[in-house]
Short mmCIF file of C-alpha atoms in Angstrom, two decimals:
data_model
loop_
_atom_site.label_atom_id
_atom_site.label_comp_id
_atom_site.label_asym_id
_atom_site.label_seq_id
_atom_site.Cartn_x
_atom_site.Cartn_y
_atom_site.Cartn_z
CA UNK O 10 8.41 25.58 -42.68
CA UNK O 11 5.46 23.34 -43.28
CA UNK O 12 3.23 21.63 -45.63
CA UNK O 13 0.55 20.51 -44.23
CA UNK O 14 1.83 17.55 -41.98
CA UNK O 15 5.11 17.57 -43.43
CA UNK O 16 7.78 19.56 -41.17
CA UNK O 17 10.58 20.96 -44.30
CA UNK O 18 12.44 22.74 -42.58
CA UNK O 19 12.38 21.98 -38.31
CA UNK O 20 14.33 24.28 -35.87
CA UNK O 21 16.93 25.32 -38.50
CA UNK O 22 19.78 27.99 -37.85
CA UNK O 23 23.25 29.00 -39.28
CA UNK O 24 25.01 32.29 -40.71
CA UNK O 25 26.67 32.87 -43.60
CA UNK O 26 29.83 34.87 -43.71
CA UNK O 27 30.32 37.99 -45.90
CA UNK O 28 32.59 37.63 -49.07
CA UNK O 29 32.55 33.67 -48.49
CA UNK O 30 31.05 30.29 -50.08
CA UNK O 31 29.26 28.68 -47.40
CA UNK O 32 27.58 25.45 -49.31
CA UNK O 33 24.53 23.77 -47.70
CA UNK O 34 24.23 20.06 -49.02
CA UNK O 35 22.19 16.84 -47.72
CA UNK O 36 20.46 14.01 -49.15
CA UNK O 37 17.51 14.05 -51.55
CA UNK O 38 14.22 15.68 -49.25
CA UNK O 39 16.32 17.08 -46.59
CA UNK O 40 15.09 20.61 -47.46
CA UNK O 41 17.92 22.36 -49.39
CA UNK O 42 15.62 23.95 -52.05
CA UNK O 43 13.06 24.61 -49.74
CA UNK O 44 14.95 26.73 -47.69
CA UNK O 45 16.75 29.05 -50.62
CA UNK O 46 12.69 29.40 -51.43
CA UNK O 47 12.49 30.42 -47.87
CA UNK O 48 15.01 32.99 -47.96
CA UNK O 49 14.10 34.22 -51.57
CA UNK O 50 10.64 34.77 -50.68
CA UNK O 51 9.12 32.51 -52.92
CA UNK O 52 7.67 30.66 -49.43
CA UNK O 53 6.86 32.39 -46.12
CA UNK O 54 7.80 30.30 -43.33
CA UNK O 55 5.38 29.60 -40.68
CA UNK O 56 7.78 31.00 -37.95
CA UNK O 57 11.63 32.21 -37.60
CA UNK O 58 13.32 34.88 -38.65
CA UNK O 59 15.68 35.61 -41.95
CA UNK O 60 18.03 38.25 -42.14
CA UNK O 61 19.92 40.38 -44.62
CA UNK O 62 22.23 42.25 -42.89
CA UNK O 63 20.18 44.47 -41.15
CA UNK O 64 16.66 43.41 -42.84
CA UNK O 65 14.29 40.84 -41.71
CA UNK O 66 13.27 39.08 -45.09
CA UNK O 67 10.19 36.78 -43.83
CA UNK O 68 6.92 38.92 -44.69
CA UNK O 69 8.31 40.71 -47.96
CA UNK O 70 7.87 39.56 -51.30
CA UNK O 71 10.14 38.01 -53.68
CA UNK O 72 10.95 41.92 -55.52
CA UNK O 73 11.26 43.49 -52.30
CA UNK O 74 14.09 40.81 -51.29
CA UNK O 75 16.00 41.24 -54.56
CA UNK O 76 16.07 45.21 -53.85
CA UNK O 77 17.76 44.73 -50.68
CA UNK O 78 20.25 42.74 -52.32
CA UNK O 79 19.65 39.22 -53.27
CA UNK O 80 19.54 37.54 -56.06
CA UNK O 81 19.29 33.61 -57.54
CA UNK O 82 19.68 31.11 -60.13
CA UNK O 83 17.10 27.75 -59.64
CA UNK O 84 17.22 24.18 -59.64
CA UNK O 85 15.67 24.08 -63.05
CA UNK O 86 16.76 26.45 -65.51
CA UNK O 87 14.05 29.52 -65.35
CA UNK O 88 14.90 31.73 -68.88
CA UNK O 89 12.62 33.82 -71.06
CA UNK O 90 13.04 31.44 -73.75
CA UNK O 91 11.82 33.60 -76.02
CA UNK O 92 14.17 36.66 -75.58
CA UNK O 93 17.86 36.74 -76.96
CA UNK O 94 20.68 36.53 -74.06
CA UNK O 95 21.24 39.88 -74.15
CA UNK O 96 17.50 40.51 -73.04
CA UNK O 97 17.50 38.24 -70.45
CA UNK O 98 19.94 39.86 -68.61
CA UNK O 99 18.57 43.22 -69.10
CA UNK O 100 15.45 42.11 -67.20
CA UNK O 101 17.41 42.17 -64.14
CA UNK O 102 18.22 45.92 -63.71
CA UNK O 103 15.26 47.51 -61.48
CA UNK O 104 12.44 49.30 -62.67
CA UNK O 105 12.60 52.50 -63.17
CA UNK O 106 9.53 53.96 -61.82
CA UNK O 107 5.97 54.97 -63.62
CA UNK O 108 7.61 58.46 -64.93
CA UNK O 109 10.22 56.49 -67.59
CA UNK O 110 7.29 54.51 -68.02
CA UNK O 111 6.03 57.83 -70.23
CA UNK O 112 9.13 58.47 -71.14
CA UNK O 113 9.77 55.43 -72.81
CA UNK O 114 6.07 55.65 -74.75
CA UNK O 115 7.40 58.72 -76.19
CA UNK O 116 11.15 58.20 -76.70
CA UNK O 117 12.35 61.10 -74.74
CA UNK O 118 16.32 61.69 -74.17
CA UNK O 119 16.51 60.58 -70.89
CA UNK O 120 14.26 56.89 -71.69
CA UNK O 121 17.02 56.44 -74.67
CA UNK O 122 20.25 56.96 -72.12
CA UNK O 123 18.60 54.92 -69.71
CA UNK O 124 18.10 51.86 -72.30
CA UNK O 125 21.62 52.14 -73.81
CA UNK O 126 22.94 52.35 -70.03
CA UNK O 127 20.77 48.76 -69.31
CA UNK O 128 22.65 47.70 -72.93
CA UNK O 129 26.10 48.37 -71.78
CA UNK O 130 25.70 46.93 -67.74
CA UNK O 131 23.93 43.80 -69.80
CA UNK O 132 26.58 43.28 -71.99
CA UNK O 133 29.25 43.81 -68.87
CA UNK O 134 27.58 40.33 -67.06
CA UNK O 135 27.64 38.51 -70.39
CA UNK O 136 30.97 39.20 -70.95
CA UNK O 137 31.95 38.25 -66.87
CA UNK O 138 30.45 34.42 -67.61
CA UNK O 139 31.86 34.66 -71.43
CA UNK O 140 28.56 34.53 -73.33
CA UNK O 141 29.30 38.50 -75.21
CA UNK O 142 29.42 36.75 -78.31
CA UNK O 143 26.10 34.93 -77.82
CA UNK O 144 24.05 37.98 -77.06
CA UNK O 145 21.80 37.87 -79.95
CA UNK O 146 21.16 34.59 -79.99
CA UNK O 147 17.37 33.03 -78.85
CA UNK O 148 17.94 32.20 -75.04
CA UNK O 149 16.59 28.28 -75.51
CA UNK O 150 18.88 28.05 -78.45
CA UNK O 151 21.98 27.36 -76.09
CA UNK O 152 23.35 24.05 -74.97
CA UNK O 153 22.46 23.19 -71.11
CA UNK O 154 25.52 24.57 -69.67
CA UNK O 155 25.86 27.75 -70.79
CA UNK O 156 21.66 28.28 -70.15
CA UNK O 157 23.14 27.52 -66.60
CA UNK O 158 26.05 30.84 -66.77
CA UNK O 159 22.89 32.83 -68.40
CA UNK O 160 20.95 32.88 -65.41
CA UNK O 161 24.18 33.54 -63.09
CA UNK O 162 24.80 36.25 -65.83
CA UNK O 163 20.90 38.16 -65.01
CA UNK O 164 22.08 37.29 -61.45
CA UNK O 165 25.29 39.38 -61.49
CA UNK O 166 23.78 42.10 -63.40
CA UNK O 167 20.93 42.91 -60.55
CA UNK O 168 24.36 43.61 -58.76
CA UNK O 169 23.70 41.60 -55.05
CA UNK O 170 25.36 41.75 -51.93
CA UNK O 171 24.13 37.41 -51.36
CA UNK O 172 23.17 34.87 -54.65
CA UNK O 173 21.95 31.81 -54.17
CA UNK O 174 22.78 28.92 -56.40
CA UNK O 175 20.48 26.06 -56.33
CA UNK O 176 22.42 23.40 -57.91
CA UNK O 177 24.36 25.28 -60.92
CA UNK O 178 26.36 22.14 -61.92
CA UNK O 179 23.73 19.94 -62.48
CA UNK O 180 23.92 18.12 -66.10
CA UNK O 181 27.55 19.43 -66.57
CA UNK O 182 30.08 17.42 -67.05
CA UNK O 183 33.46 17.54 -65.29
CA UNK O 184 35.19 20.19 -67.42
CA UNK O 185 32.25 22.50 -67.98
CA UNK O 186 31.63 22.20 -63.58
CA UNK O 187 34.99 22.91 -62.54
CA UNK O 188 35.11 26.14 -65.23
CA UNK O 189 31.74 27.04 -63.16
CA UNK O 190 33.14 26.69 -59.92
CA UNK O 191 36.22 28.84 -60.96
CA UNK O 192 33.73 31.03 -62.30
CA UNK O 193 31.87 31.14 -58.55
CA UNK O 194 35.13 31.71 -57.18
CA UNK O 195 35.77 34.91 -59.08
CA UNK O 196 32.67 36.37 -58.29
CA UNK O 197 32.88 36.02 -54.14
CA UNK O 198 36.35 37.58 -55.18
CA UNK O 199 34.14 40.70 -56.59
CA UNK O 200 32.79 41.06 -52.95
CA UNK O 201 29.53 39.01 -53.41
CA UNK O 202 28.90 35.99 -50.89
CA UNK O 203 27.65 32.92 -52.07
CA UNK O 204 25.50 30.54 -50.68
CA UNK O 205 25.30 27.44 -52.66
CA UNK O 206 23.54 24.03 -52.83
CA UNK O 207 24.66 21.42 -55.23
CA UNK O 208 24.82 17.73 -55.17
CA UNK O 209 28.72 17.21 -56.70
CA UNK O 210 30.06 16.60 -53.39
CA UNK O 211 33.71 16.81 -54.87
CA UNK O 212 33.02 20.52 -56.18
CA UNK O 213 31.49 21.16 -52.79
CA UNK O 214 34.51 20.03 -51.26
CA UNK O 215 36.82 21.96 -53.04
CA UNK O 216 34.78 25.23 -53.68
CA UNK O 217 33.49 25.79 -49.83
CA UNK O 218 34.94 27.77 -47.07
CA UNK O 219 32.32 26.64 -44.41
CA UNK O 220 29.18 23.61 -45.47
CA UNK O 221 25.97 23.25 -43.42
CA UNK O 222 24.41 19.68 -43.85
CA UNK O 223 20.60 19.13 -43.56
CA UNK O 224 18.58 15.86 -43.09
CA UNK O 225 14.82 15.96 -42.90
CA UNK O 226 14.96 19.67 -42.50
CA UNK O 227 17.04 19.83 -40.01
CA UNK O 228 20.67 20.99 -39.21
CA UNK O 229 22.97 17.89 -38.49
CA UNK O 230 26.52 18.98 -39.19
CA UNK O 231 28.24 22.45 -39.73
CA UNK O 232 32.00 23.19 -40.25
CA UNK O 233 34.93 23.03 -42.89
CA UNK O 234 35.00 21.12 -45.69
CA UNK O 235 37.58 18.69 -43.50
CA UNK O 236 34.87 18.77 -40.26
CA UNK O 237 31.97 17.76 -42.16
CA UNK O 238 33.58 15.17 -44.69
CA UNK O 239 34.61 13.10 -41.03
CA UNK O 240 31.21 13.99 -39.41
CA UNK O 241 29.59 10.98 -38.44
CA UNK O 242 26.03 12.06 -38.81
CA UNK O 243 26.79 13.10 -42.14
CA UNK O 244 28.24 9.75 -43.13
CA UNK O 245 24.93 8.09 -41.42
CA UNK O 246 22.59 10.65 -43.34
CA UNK O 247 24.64 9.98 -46.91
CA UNK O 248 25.18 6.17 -46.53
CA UNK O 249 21.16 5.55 -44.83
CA UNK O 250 19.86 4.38 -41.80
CA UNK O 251 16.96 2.65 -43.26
CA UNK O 252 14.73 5.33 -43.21
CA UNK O 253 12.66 6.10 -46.39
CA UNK O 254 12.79 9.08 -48.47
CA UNK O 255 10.81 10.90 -50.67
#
């Protein structure tokens, strides 16, 4: 993946295991956010391929990708302010198609099932992060963590085989990050596989089955929590070598 001159992502390739947490971390610009835009569509890649199960991703858009099973929370919180919590959420079920379109313009039987059905599968991820009781409230009225289990909420609800998490602890505090980390655990224990990025190396320690490690877009470590900790490229990418970064 480039821009312009700059190389973001250069010759990288790993897997991710069904029903696991594989983590990808690295130092500030080595291309962690780039790549979940990669995979989520958001960028096309100038070359490679990206796979979902069976499906090659690169070349479809962003809706396409979350039909086939993917979904994501982002570095910085992305909310319809506006809406209540319970709304949010319900944005995530998929359309359903130009002919409840009509239906819904003229509040046929079927258009009323299908919005109390979206009402009760809404209020089902709420309740799996533990914001039920908030559902009415504005979405920008909550504090900064829970904001943070609202997206993961519309995330669950879209129902995905893969999420990505693009930093979900960032601005928590201790407490409120290892609740959301028992929280991630839970849902790969529902069946969906995780791939995470976040910065709180001790969380990433403790909440990973398998951790890739980028530096300047490229892969320099892979392996258990354990593997990578020792790794000494790691250790040289983390500590510096003198290089800048942006």
């Amino acid at each position: 993946m480039r821009f312009g001159g700059v190389v973001a992502l250069d010759g990288l390739s790993f897997s991710v295991a069904p029903n696991s947490i594989h983590a990808v971390i690295g130092p500030n610009g080595s291309g962690k956010t780039t790549l979940l835009n990669s995979i989520s569509g958001a960028y096309q890649p100038d070359r490679g391929s990206i796979r979902l199960g069976g499906a090659e991703l690169i070349g479809q858009p962003p809706h396409r990708i979350a039909g086939l099973g993917l979904t994501r929370t982002f570095q910085n919180i992305r909310l319809f302010n506006t809406l209540s919590v319970l709304e949010n959420v319900m944005t995530a079920r998929p359309p359903a198609g130009p002919a409840m379109f009509f239906n819904t313009i003229l509040g046929t039987r079927a258009a009323r099932k299908l919005e109390a059905a979206t009402l009760e599968h809404a209020r089902r991820a709420l309740a799996r992060v533990g914001l039920e009781h908030l559902a009415a409230q504005p979405a920008n009225a909550l504090p900064y963590a829970r904001q943070r289990l609202l997206e993961i909420a519309r995330a669950i609800a879209r129902e995905p085989k893969l999420m990505l998490l693009d930093e979900p602890a960032a601005g928590m505090n201790m407490t409120e990050a290892r609740e959301l980390m028992a929280l991630v655990r839970s849902i790969r224990d529902d069946g969906i596989t995780i791939l995470l990025v976040e910065h709180n190396m001790r969380l990433v320690m403790d909440i990973s089955e398998r951790i890739s490690v980028l530096d300047f877009g490229r892969k320099i470590a892979e392996g258990s929590p354990h593997e990578v900790r020792n790794d000494p490229d790691v250790i040289r990418a983390y500590l510096g070598t003198g290089r800048n970064r942006a």
